[in-house]
Amino acid sequence: PTLSGAAPLEPVAVSLLASAQEKGAFCLDGTPPGYHLQRGSGDGSGSWLVHLEGGGWCSTVKDCSGRRMSVLGSSNFMKPLQFTGHGIFDSDEIYNPDFYNWNKVYVRYCDGASFAGDAEGQAQDGTTVYFRGLRIYEAVIGELMEKGLANATQVLFTGCSAGGLATILHCDDFSARFPQQVSVKCFADAGFFLDVKDISGERSFWSFYNRVVQLQNVRQVLHKDCLANKDPTECFFPTELIKSIRTPMFILNSAYDSWQIQNVLLPTSSSPEKSWLSCKDNIGNCNSTQIKVLDEIRNTMINDLKVINDKADWGMFIDSCFTHCQTLFRISWSSPTSPRLGNKAGSSKFY
């Protein structure tokens, strides 16, 4: 298995968390969480890239219980991963000039709440479902510190999709673990999820997030100044989160994010009509009226990101591709056809 399904060359083995039992840091099924570590070399040996995997969320005990029979809920299904050919993880200097020889870590996602919950539930068969994402994050980062991360000279903390949201949630906590002279930056890919109504006029995605927050006890990672004035679910959305973050952050997102169009704007619960189903599958099939609705989503994202203009050392790259997650694929990360703004690709220099 690879990050996108291509044939593996030199897969990177999965390391299971040694302190899982001691820390109570479990995947949904009670197995220890895992990560893949590839050591850096040469002038990259002091630099680290730590990436949090994505994979949606689960908002009910039943859904989370179902995930226990997959890689998103159990390390029993985790296999070695191929890094070469996969964007920001590529070891080829031509395709990944900034990070090719860094220490690279791919942290597997098996909790269903963006590495943020701390609770447990009981499945119908009486077995325990562990919502321990926050403990997984803390224990894995702790173990990586012992494996050399603590001696890093510069660190890029990244994630994609639900892992992109996790990067935003944990950004300040992560950077606070290093001395001030260490350069730590956060990079959220396709993690800027919007609180917008679906086409039936319902805030169905807000309701979904609300169930995740309640079920998995997502509170400790939310910012105190937000919680003082707003509902915890509001504080789980990036629009609110980025207002409080002090660590330099780079946000990469499509303004026409395919996952958000398909699941936030047009969830099955909104009963989209046939013409919308065609548009949902391929943005090229959308008519002018539908494009106007998509443009409203784009405008919401651009407005929500305006707060970045007042933040020193922050940046963003917002393109218009009908895609989701752009750092993990060579075609979108660094290729002749990867997105460009003013001839700058998304992978242009961060440091």
XYZ file of C-alpha atoms in Angstrom:
351
model
C 0.000 0.000 0.000
C 1.170 3.501 -0.788
C -0.207 6.954 -0.100
C -2.057 6.893 -3.433
C -1.944 3.334 -4.718
C 1.204 3.284 -6.879
C 3.576 0.299 -6.782
C 5.899 0.462 -3.752
C 9.691 0.751 -4.158
C 11.220 0.880 -0.664
C 8.360 0.938 1.818
C 8.896 2.535 5.228
C 8.006 0.181 8.080
C 5.329 1.027 10.630
C 6.509 1.613 14.206
C 3.943 0.862 16.903
C 3.868 3.180 19.915
C 5.862 1.520 22.708
C 4.089 3.347 25.548
C 0.503 2.803 24.307
C -0.590 0.753 27.330
C 1.082 3.048 29.845
C -0.368 6.213 28.274
C -3.773 4.785 27.405
C -3.097 5.852 23.829
C -5.100 3.417 21.713
C -6.661 3.197 18.281
C -10.446 2.780 18.280
C -10.089 -0.993 18.763
C -7.527 -0.827 21.577
C -4.450 -1.613 19.443
C -1.362 0.638 19.759
C -1.176 3.532 17.258
C 1.571 3.637 14.639
C 3.782 5.927 12.589
C 6.375 5.654 9.823
C 9.798 7.252 10.357
C 12.351 7.741 7.590
C 15.670 9.171 8.811
C 17.133 12.241 7.146
C 20.612 12.590 5.698
C 23.292 15.153 4.896
C 22.276 18.750 5.532
C 18.719 17.540 6.230
C 19.662 15.361 9.191
C 18.739 18.084 11.709
C 15.424 18.934 10.023
C 12.130 17.156 10.672
C 8.795 16.947 8.895
C 5.993 15.492 11.057
C 2.756 14.752 9.213
C -0.648 13.800 10.671
C -2.690 11.515 8.424
C -6.286 12.330 7.497
C -9.334 10.158 6.903
C -12.577 11.857 7.924
C -14.255 11.533 11.326
C -16.742 9.273 13.081
C -19.609 10.794 15.036
C -21.462 7.801 16.504
C -20.373 4.735 18.460
C -21.674 2.616 15.571
C -19.613 4.462 12.927
C -16.500 4.480 15.091
C -16.999 0.810 15.893
C -17.136 0.061 12.169
C -13.808 1.806 11.629
C -12.166 -0.710 13.978
C -12.109 -3.181 11.074
C -9.959 -0.867 8.947
C -6.665 1.004 8.970
C -8.580 4.069 10.267
C -9.366 2.325 13.540
C -6.786 -0.384 14.088
C -3.027 -0.785 13.697
C -3.673 -4.447 12.811
C -4.263 -3.223 9.260
C -1.294 -0.836 9.035
C 1.309 -1.888 6.486
C 4.620 -0.310 5.356
C 4.175 2.853 3.259
C 6.015 4.006 0.158
C 7.281 7.581 0.529
C 9.041 7.949 -2.841
C 6.841 9.602 -5.448
C 4.551 11.135 -2.864
C 4.965 14.875 -2.909
C 6.333 16.322 0.301
C 7.516 12.820 1.328
C 9.500 12.247 -1.870
C 13.190 11.453 -1.419
C 13.990 12.729 -4.910
C 15.609 16.171 -4.809
C 14.194 17.036 -8.249
C 10.583 16.607 -7.126
C 10.945 17.702 -3.503
C 13.908 20.107 -3.308
C 13.050 21.547 0.121
C 12.424 18.386 2.120
C 13.842 15.397 0.226
C 16.574 14.617 2.805
C 14.719 15.599 5.991
C 13.668 13.207 8.747
C 10.093 12.448 7.696
C 7.322 11.062 9.899
C 3.877 9.941 8.762
C 1.634 9.530 11.844
C -1.267 7.147 11.216
C -4.814 8.256 12.016
C -6.905 5.743 13.950
C -9.074 7.726 16.395
C -11.697 9.400 14.194
C -11.571 12.896 15.773
C -8.468 14.618 14.353
C -6.192 13.460 17.205
C -8.320 15.519 19.607
C -10.686 13.360 21.679
C -10.304 11.718 25.066
C -13.157 9.384 26.027
C -14.441 5.886 25.415
C -17.698 4.241 24.441
C -19.267 0.813 24.342
C -20.124 -0.980 21.112
C -23.309 -3.035 20.719
C -21.358 -6.221 21.342
C -20.151 -4.877 24.692
C -16.572 -4.169 23.615
C -14.883 -0.848 24.354
C -14.410 1.763 21.635
C -11.443 3.988 22.510
C -11.617 7.697 21.636
C -8.019 8.513 22.536
C -6.812 10.794 19.749
C -5.338 13.428 22.068
C -3.349 10.804 23.971
C -2.142 9.329 20.646
C -0.881 12.744 19.520
C 0.880 13.429 22.821
C 2.428 9.965 23.174
C 3.622 9.724 19.560
C 5.203 13.196 19.662
C 6.794 12.240 23.000
C 8.291 9.078 21.505
C 9.569 10.985 18.457
C 11.239 13.496 20.785
C 13.186 10.595 22.277
C 14.098 9.434 18.769
C 15.783 12.716 17.833
C 12.982 15.215 17.240
C 14.022 17.041 20.433
C 17.375 17.875 18.782
C 15.867 19.273 15.586
C 17.089 22.605 14.246
C 13.925 23.192 12.208
C 10.561 21.417 12.093
C 7.581 21.493 9.737
C 4.373 20.163 11.312
C 1.932 19.127 8.602
C -1.280 17.245 7.979
C -3.866 16.666 5.302
C -7.689 16.756 5.518
C -8.725 15.607 9.039
C -4.961 15.627 9.693
C -4.839 19.211 8.397
C -7.449 20.165 10.978
C -5.352 18.304 13.584
C -2.313 20.358 12.548
C -4.295 23.545 13.148
C -5.639 22.238 16.488
C -2.190 21.249 17.819
C 0.032 23.840 16.133
C 0.820 26.004 19.175
C 1.149 23.027 21.517
C 3.554 21.347 19.107
C 5.772 24.421 18.682
C 5.831 25.040 22.461
C 7.727 21.748 22.884
C 10.872 23.231 21.300
C 13.373 25.883 22.443
C 12.758 29.344 21.019
C 15.749 29.185 18.668
C 14.285 26.183 16.797
C 12.300 27.191 13.710
C 8.875 25.525 13.958
C 6.156 26.122 11.389
C 2.786 24.505 10.726
C 1.421 23.586 7.321
C -2.247 22.586 6.967
C -3.229 20.950 3.679
C -6.968 20.725 2.841
C -7.791 21.184 6.520
C -9.722 24.456 6.290
C -13.231 23.066 6.703
C -16.053 25.578 6.474
C -19.175 26.041 8.561
C -21.604 26.529 5.679
C -25.156 25.347 5.001
C -25.796 22.493 2.597
C -28.020 23.033 -0.454
C -31.136 22.156 1.558
C -30.371 25.051 3.927
C -29.314 22.863 6.855
C -26.071 23.222 8.823
C -25.553 19.485 8.441
C -21.763 19.636 8.662
C -21.951 21.707 11.865
C -24.301 19.059 13.282
C -21.868 16.315 12.262
C -18.937 18.119 13.923
C -21.109 18.680 16.987
C -21.671 14.926 17.306
C -17.921 14.278 16.961
C -17.098 16.893 19.614
C -19.692 15.508 22.055
C -18.997 11.804 21.478
C -15.219 12.042 21.694
C -15.014 14.766 24.360
C -13.124 17.186 22.150
C -12.467 20.104 24.474
C -8.963 20.162 25.885
C -7.428 21.123 22.514
C -9.869 23.976 21.877
C -8.713 27.506 22.584
C -9.831 28.953 25.901
C -10.607 32.421 24.526
C -12.937 30.854 21.952
C -14.656 28.641 24.526
C -15.274 31.692 26.706
C -17.605 33.128 24.062
C -18.648 30.284 21.798
C -19.950 26.728 21.667
C -17.182 24.053 21.585
C -18.319 22.974 18.111
C -17.749 26.510 16.750
C -14.267 26.360 18.246
C -13.529 23.112 16.340
C -13.762 24.966 13.004
C -10.525 26.423 11.544
C -12.185 29.822 11.042
C -12.172 30.257 14.833
C -8.999 28.274 15.536
C -6.675 30.389 13.391
C -7.628 33.565 15.262
C -5.766 32.359 18.362
C -2.717 30.617 16.867
C 0.641 32.333 17.401
C 2.968 29.892 15.582
C 3.716 30.711 11.918
C 1.365 28.726 9.691
C 0.944 28.082 5.978
C -2.500 27.088 4.694
C -2.853 25.183 1.428
C -6.406 24.617 0.234
C -8.553 24.574 -2.849
C -11.321 27.157 -2.773
C -13.352 24.506 -4.628
C -12.293 21.647 -2.353
C -13.779 18.446 -3.815
C -14.393 16.789 -0.433
C -16.185 19.829 0.954
C -18.340 20.237 -2.155
C -19.285 16.549 -2.014
C -19.773 16.224 1.750
C -20.405 19.685 3.219
C -22.394 21.374 0.443
C -23.968 18.242 -1.058
C -24.219 15.532 1.611
C -26.559 12.607 0.923
C -28.851 13.959 3.664
C -29.538 17.075 1.554
C -31.059 14.856 -1.213
C -29.352 16.601 -4.120
C -31.237 16.379 -7.427
C -29.757 14.638 -10.469
C -28.078 17.713 -11.959
C -26.302 18.319 -8.643
C -25.089 14.698 -8.524
C -23.417 15.217 -11.883
C -21.880 18.504 -10.688
C -20.780 16.836 -7.439
C -18.858 14.164 -9.363
C -17.110 16.608 -11.679
C -17.097 20.375 -11.341
C -16.891 20.568 -15.149
C -20.503 19.331 -15.282
C -21.856 22.205 -13.163
C -24.184 24.716 -14.791
C -23.874 28.481 -14.290
C -26.371 28.522 -11.403
C -24.466 25.772 -9.613
C -21.131 27.513 -10.208
C -22.565 30.585 -8.449
C -23.286 28.411 -5.380
C -19.730 27.049 -5.505
C -18.420 30.609 -5.829
C -20.211 31.465 -2.577
C -18.267 28.649 -0.871
C -15.057 30.079 -2.339
C -15.932 33.596 -1.133
C -16.663 32.292 2.379
C -13.240 30.646 2.501
C -11.458 33.772 1.231
C -13.282 35.938 3.790
C -12.557 33.528 6.648
C -8.869 33.566 5.711
C -8.592 37.390 5.748
C -7.445 37.234 9.373
C -4.150 35.853 8.021
C -3.325 39.250 6.520
C -2.715 40.574 10.040
C -0.479 37.676 11.082
C 3.280 38.008 10.636
C 5.088 34.993 9.158
C 1.862 33.357 7.942
C 1.095 32.430 4.355
C -1.454 30.714 2.194
C -1.831 29.156 -1.257
C -5.493 28.948 -2.293
C -6.075 27.519 -5.763
C -9.225 26.639 -7.713
C -8.619 22.950 -8.434
C -11.402 20.446 -7.830
C -9.201 18.408 -5.513
C -8.516 17.566 -1.879
C -5.022 17.183 -0.373
C -2.222 18.413 -2.620
C 0.986 17.776 -0.640
C 1.001 13.986 -0.926
C 0.971 13.641 -4.705
C 3.802 14.456 -7.080
C 1.399 15.742 -9.746
C 0.059 18.487 -7.459
C 3.145 19.027 -5.294
C 5.892 19.494 -7.855
C 5.321 18.720 -11.519
C 4.981 20.680 -14.774
C 1.200 20.647 -14.230
C 1.080 21.432 -10.503
C -0.978 24.553 -9.620
C 0.769 27.898 -9.844
C -0.016 31.433 -8.703
C 2.141 34.070 -10.387
C 4.430 31.187 -11.434
C 4.863 30.041 -7.824
C 3.943 26.414 -7.144
C 2.435 25.266 -3.825
C 5.745 23.632 -2.963
C 7.710 26.895 -3.302
C 10.211 27.689 -0.545
C 8.893 27.677 3.004
C 12.240 28.392 4.618
